[in-house]
Every structure is written in structure tokens, then in C-alpha cells.
Coordinates of C-alpha atoms in Angstrom, one line a residue:
M1 CA -15.9 18.6 42.7
Q2 CA -13.5 17.6 39.9
S3 CA -11.4 20.7 40.4
A4 CA -11.1 20.0 44.1
F5 CA -10.0 16.4 43.4
E6 CA -7.4 17.5 40.9
N7 CA -6.1 20.1 43.3
A8 CA -5.9 17.5 46.1
T9 CA -4.1 15.0 43.8
F10 CA -1.6 17.7 42.7
E11 CA -0.9 18.7 46.3
V12 CA -0.3 15.1 47.4
A13 CA 2.1 14.6 44.4
Q14 CA 3.9 17.9 45.1
N15 CA 4.4 17.0 48.7
W16 CA 5.8 13.6 47.8
N17 CA 8.1 15.0 45.2
E18 CA 9.5 17.5 47.7
S19 CA 9.7 15.0 50.6
S20 CA 12.8 13.4 52.0
S21 CA 11.6 10.0 50.7
S22 CA 11.8 11.3 47.2
S23 CA 15.3 12.7 47.7
Y24 CA 16.4 9.5 49.3
L25 CA 15.2 7.4 46.3
H26 CA 16.8 9.8 43.9
E27 CA 20.1 9.6 45.7
K28 CA 20.0 5.7 45.8
W29 CA 19.1 5.6 42.1
N30 CA 22.0 7.8 41.1
A31 CA 24.4 5.8 43.4
F32 CA 23.2 2.6 41.6
L33 CA 23.8 4.2 38.2
D34 CA 27.3 5.3 39.3
V35 CA 28.1 1.6 39.9
V36 CA 26.4 0.0 36.9
G37 CA 26.7 2.9 34.4
D38 CA 24.1 5.2 33.0
N39 CA 24.2 4.3 29.3
P40 CA 20.5 4.2 28.4
D41 CA 21.2 1.5 25.7
Y42 CA 22.3 -0.9 28.4
V43 CA 19.8 0.2 31.1
Y44 CA 16.8 -0.1 28.8
V45 CA 17.7 -3.3 27.0
W46 CA 20.0 -5.4 29.2
G47 CA 19.1 -4.0 32.5
L48 CA 15.4 -4.5 32.0
T49 CA 15.9 -7.9 30.4
I50 CA 18.0 -9.3 33.3
W51 CA 15.6 -7.8 35.8
T52 CA 12.4 -9.1 34.2
Y53 CA 13.6 -12.6 33.2
G54 CA 15.5 -13.0 36.5
W55 CA 12.2 -12.4 38.5
F56 CA 10.4 -14.7 36.1
W57 CA 12.6 -17.7 36.7
L58 CA 12.9 -17.0 40.5
I59 CA 9.1 -16.6 41.2
G60 CA 8.3 -19.5 38.9
A61 CA 10.8 -21.8 40.6
I62 CA 9.0 -21.2 44.0
F63 CA 5.7 -22.5 42.6
L64 CA 7.4 -25.3 40.7
L65 CA 9.2 -26.5 43.9
M66 CA 5.8 -26.7 45.6
D67 CA 4.6 -29.0 42.8
L68 CA 7.7 -31.1 42.9
T69 CA 7.9 -31.5 46.6
G70 CA 4.3 -31.1 47.9
W71 CA 5.7 -28.6 50.4
P72 CA 4.3 -26.6 52.2
A73 CA 1.3 -28.9 52.6
F74 CA -1.1 -26.1 53.4
M75 CA -0.8 -24.8 49.8
R76 CA -2.4 -27.9 48.4
K77 CA -5.8 -26.5 49.3
Y78 CA -5.2 -23.6 46.9
K79 CA -4.6 -25.8 43.8
N80 CA -7.0 -24.9 41.0
Q81 CA -7.0 -28.4 39.5
P82 CA -6.1 -30.8 42.3
G83 CA -4.1 -33.9 41.3
T84 CA -2.6 -32.3 38.2
N85 CA 1.2 -31.6 37.9
E86 CA 1.9 -33.2 41.3
P87 CA 4.6 -33.5 40.3
P88 CA 4.9 -32.4 36.6
E89 CA 6.3 -34.9 34.1
W90 CA 10.1 -34.4 33.7
A91 CA 10.1 -34.8 29.9
K92 CA 7.3 -32.2 29.6
L93 CA 9.1 -29.9 32.0
K94 CA 12.3 -30.1 30.0
R95 CA 10.5 -29.1 26.8
L96 CA 8.9 -26.2 28.6
V97 CA 12.3 -24.8 29.9
T98 CA 13.9 -25.2 26.5
R99 CA 11.1 -23.4 24.6
V100 CA 10.8 -20.6 27.2
A101 CA 14.6 -20.0 27.1
L102 CA 14.5 -20.0 23.3
N103 CA 11.6 -17.4 23.3
Q104 CA 13.4 -15.2 25.8
F105 CA 16.8 -15.0 24.3
V106 CA 16.4 -15.8 20.6
Y107 CA 13.2 -13.7 20.2
G108 CA 12.8 -11.6 23.3
V109 CA 16.2 -9.9 23.5
P110 CA 16.1 -8.8 19.8
F111 CA 12.6 -7.5 20.2
A112 CA 13.7 -5.5 23.2
Y113 CA 16.5 -4.0 21.2
L114 CA 14.2 -3.2 18.3
T115 CA 11.5 -1.5 20.3
Y116 CA 14.1 0.5 22.3
Y117 CA 15.9 1.8 19.2
V118 CA 12.6 2.6 17.4
R119 CA 11.6 4.5 20.5
K120 CA 15.0 6.2 20.7
M121 CA 14.8 7.4 17.1
T122 CA 11.2 8.6 17.2
L123 CA 10.5 9.8 20.7
E124 CA 12.2 12.0 23.3
M125 CA 13.8 9.9 26.0
P126 CA 13.5 10.9 29.6
D127 CA 16.6 11.9 31.6
I128 CA 17.7 8.5 33.0
R129 CA 19.2 10.1 36.2
Q130 CA 16.1 12.0 37.0
L131 CA 13.4 9.8 38.6
P132 CA 9.8 10.4 37.5
T133 CA 7.5 12.3 39.9
I134 CA 4.9 10.3 41.7
D135 CA 2.1 11.6 39.6
V136 CA 3.9 10.8 36.3
F137 CA 4.7 7.3 37.7
L138 CA 1.0 6.6 38.6
R139 CA -0.2 8.0 35.3
D140 CA 2.1 5.8 33.3
F141 CA 1.3 2.7 35.4
A142 CA -2.5 3.2 34.9
I143 CA -2.1 3.6 31.2
C144 CA 0.1 0.5 31.1
V145 CA -2.6 -1.5 32.9
V146 CA -5.4 -0.4 30.5
T147 CA -3.3 -0.9 27.3
W148 CA -2.2 -4.4 28.5
E149 CA -5.8 -5.5 29.1
M150 CA -6.9 -4.3 25.7
G151 CA -3.8 -5.5 23.8
F152 CA -3.8 -8.9 25.4
Y153 CA -7.5 -9.5 25.1
Y154 CA -7.8 -8.8 21.4
S155 CA -4.5 -10.5 20.4
H156 CA -5.4 -13.5 22.6
R157 CA -8.9 -13.8 21.2
F158 CA -7.5 -13.5 17.7
L159 CA -5.2 -16.4 18.4
H160 CA -8.2 -18.6 19.2
A161 CA -9.5 -18.3 15.7
G162 CA -9.2 -21.4 13.4
F163 CA -5.9 -21.4 11.7
W164 CA -4.2 -19.3 14.4
Y165 CA -5.2 -21.6 17.2
K166 CA -4.4 -24.8 15.3
Y167 CA -0.9 -23.8 14.2
I168 CA 0.1 -21.1 16.7
H169 CA -1.8 -20.9 20.0
K170 CA -2.3 -24.6 20.5
V171 CA 1.3 -24.8 21.7
H172 CA 0.5 -22.8 24.8
H173 CA -2.6 -24.8 25.5
E174 CA -0.6 -28.0 25.7
W175 CA -0.7 -27.1 29.4
S176 CA -4.4 -27.5 30.1
S177 CA -3.4 -27.4 33.7
P178 CA -0.6 -24.8 33.6
V179 CA 2.5 -24.4 35.8
A180 CA 4.2 -21.1 36.6
W181 CA 6.8 -21.1 33.8
S182 CA 4.3 -22.1 31.1
V183 CA 3.2 -18.4 30.8
M184 CA 6.0 -18.1 28.2
Y185 CA 5.6 -21.6 26.7
C186 CA 4.2 -20.7 23.3
H187 CA 5.0 -20.3 19.6
P188 CA 7.5 -17.5 18.9
L189 CA 4.9 -15.5 16.9
E190 CA 2.5 -15.6 19.9
F191 CA 5.4 -14.7 22.2
I192 CA 5.9 -11.4 20.3
L193 CA 2.3 -10.7 19.3
S194 CA 0.5 -11.5 22.6
D195 CA 3.1 -11.6 25.3
Q196 CA 5.5 -8.8 24.4
I197 CA 3.7 -6.1 22.4
P198 CA 0.8 -5.6 24.8
I199 CA 3.1 -4.8 27.7
F200 CA 5.3 -2.5 25.7
I201 CA 2.5 -0.3 24.4
G202 CA 2.0 1.6 27.6
P203 CA 5.6 2.5 28.2
A204 CA 6.0 3.5 24.6
I205 CA 2.9 5.8 24.7
C206 CA 4.0 7.4 28.0
K207 CA 7.8 7.6 27.1
S208 CA 8.3 6.0 30.5
H209 CA 11.4 6.2 32.7
P210 CA 13.3 2.8 33.1
V211 CA 12.4 2.7 36.8
T212 CA 8.7 3.0 35.9
I213 CA 9.2 0.2 33.3
A214 CA 11.0 -2.0 35.8
V215 CA 8.2 -1.7 38.3
W216 CA 5.7 -2.3 35.5
F217 CA 7.5 -5.4 34.2
L218 CA 7.8 -6.8 37.7
Y219 CA 4.1 -6.4 38.2
V220 CA 3.4 -8.2 34.9
V221 CA 5.8 -11.0 35.8
V222 CA 4.2 -11.6 39.2
D223 CA 0.6 -11.4 37.8
T224 CA 1.2 -13.7 34.9
V225 CA 3.4 -16.2 36.7
V226 CA 0.8 -16.5 39.5
D227 CA -2.0 -16.7 36.9
H228 CA -0.3 -19.8 35.4
S229 CA 1.0 -21.3 38.7
G230 CA -2.0 -23.6 39.1
Y231 CA -2.7 -22.0 42.5
H232 CA -5.4 -19.4 43.4
V233 CA -3.1 -17.5 45.8
P234 CA -4.9 -15.3 48.3
F235 CA -4.8 -11.6 47.3
F236 CA -4.3 -12.5 43.7
L237 CA -7.7 -12.1 42.2
Y238 CA -7.2 -13.4 38.6
S239 CA -5.3 -16.7 38.9
R240 CA -8.4 -18.8 39.0
Q241 CA -9.8 -16.8 36.1
H242 CA -6.9 -17.6 33.7
D243 CA -6.6 -21.2 35.0
Y244 CA -10.2 -21.6 34.0
H245 CA -9.3 -20.4 30.5
H246 CA -6.7 -23.1 30.2
E247 CA -9.2 -25.7 31.4
K248 CA -12.1 -24.6 29.3
F249 CA -10.4 -22.9 26.3
N250 CA -13.1 -20.5 25.2
E251 CA -13.6 -18.1 28.0
N252 CA -11.6 -15.5 30.0
F253 CA -9.3 -14.2 27.2
G254 CA -8.3 -11.0 29.1
V255 CA -6.0 -10.2 32.0
F256 CA -8.4 -8.6 34.4
G257 CA -11.7 -9.5 32.9
W258 CA -12.8 -6.0 31.8
C259 CA -12.9 -6.8 28.1
D260 CA -14.4 -10.2 28.9
S261 CA -17.2 -8.5 30.7
L262 CA -17.6 -6.1 27.8
H263 CA -17.8 -8.8 25.2
G264 CA -19.6 -11.5 27.3
T265 CA -16.7 -14.0 27.1
N266 CA -16.8 -14.8 30.8
K267 CA -20.4 -15.7 31.4
K268 CA -19.9 -19.4 32.2
Y269 CA -17.0 -18.6 34.5
L270 CA -19.0 -16.0 36.4
Q271 CA -21.9 -18.5 36.6
K272 CA -19.5 -21.1 38.1
I273 CA -18.2 -18.6 40.6
R274 CA -21.7 -17.6 41.7
S275 CA -22.9 -21.2 41.9
D276 CA -20.2 -22.2 44.4
K277 CA -18.0 -19.3 45.6
K278 CA -16.1 -21.5 47.9
S279 CA -15.3 -24.3 45.4
V280 CA -12.1 -24.4 43.4
K281 CA -12.6 -27.8 41.9
F282 CA -13.7 -27.2 38.4
T283 CA -14.8 -30.1 36.2
Q284 CA -12.2 -31.6 33.9
E285 CA -14.4 -31.8 30.8
P286 CA -13.6 -28.8 28.4
D287 CA -16.5 -26.7 27.1
S288 CA -15.1 -26.8 23.6
K289 CA -13.7 -30.3 23.0
E290 CA -13.6 -29.7 19.3
Q291 CA -11.2 -26.8 19.7
K292 CA -9.0 -28.7 22.1
D293 CA -8.7 -31.6 19.6
Q294 CA -7.9 -29.4 16.6

């Protein structure tokens, strides 16, 4: 049975790799590189940085405009914590933008340079002009998902311990009802340890092509921005889960809930969902008031 599945997977991948669609994408990618240049240093560092942060600010702005304007009205029913950040306080929003920009450009860009050059010196880099085959792309993406869940869960849970919460992670939890851009509102140490490293592990292990990394980073941006948007958007399964973490503080430490289920750190959340599957109005009293006040 396994051999038959592997053969079928290989045949699908081979057919895709030999298809006109694959050739079309290869031609378009190389035409793009002819315009912007194919220096790997620029593509891996500046190209991926502009791509990732550009999408972050754009997607986040869409949700922020909904909070600022109340439009479109039908989206109000998807608010996780109705009545919060409608609209956000301007002073608090300015602090958010300042800290996020600081994290991205003072700490994020140097970290991107460092990880790229370490990888360049220690690992074989893929041919930048040769797109990955579909089976390699899917393999890399799957590994990125798993390593992100594990890396984020354990680093995030570590940051909820005593000293680390009080002096590091508490900054992020200033937004007990988060807004989209607050995903990167955090202490610089947390930004590197919990936001950056977990999403870089997969591409480093797989020696991924920049196109694979670009798709991966876009997925991460969409997922995390929606998770912090304050809305449980249809088809996005985990936004309520992480919003609950911001409200209650001591549950739902992971991205997808796999490690939370393994370690039993989502029991109250699952009980809440089971008790009222249609309700999105969680109580405002945190489960761990002591931690919130630390």
C-alpha cells in the first residue's frame, strides 16, 4: 500500500514538473530575475524582507481600517471580543507602530543577514534560477509547518515562565485584545527567539529555494496577522484560538494546537468551544489574574 502511494505521488510530481505550467512558471521566474537581478545575497535578504514586511503592513492595514471605520458592518459579527479596539486608542497605536518598525528594521534585517550568511557558509545553496520541483516544494513546506509549531510552542511557553514573562513577554500581552499589527509588538528578545527563529528553522533544514521561502513567509504572515486581527475570519481555523490566549494568558501556546493537545494546555479552550460552538463572546475575566498583573 505504501509503495503504491509513493509511486502515485512520484508520478503526480513528475507529471507536474514536466507540464507546461511548470515551464511557464520557470520562464516567468527567470524573466523576473532578469529585471531585479539574480544576486542571491539581495534576493534572500532584501527581496524576502521587502516581500514579507510589505505583506505584513498591507494585510494588517485592512483589519485596522475595519476597526477604525466600523466598515464593512457585516464583519462586526466576527469580532472575537466585541467592543474592544473599536476604534483602537491612537496613543497606543502609535506605540505599536513604532515598536514594530523598530523590531523589523533594527533587529529583523540584521537577523536575516546573519541567518543567510551562516547558511551560505555552512550549507549548499540551491540554484536560484532553477525553481524547486513540486515534490520538493511540498516537502519543504510540510517540514516548515511542523518545525514552526514546535519551535513557537516551546519558545512561547518558556516566555510565560516567571522572570521571562514579567520582563520580556508581558510587552506582547499589553494587547489583551490584539489587533493585526500587534503580532510583532514585543520585546526584541522575544521577536528573535519566538517570532523569527521558529519560522527560519524549516527553510534552513531543507536548504529551501527563495520562492519556497517566499510562499512560506507569506503563509506565516497571513496566519499570524489574522490570528491577531481580533476577528475569527471564516476559513481561518486558529484566529479564535490565539485570541483566547491573549484573553486568558495561560492556554493555547502553539500555532495550530498540536503541541497544546499533546501537553494539555488547551483544555479550557476546548471545553469552551464544546459548550457553545456558536458563541464567540468569551468572558473578559482572565483565568490567571496573577500572571496578568505581574
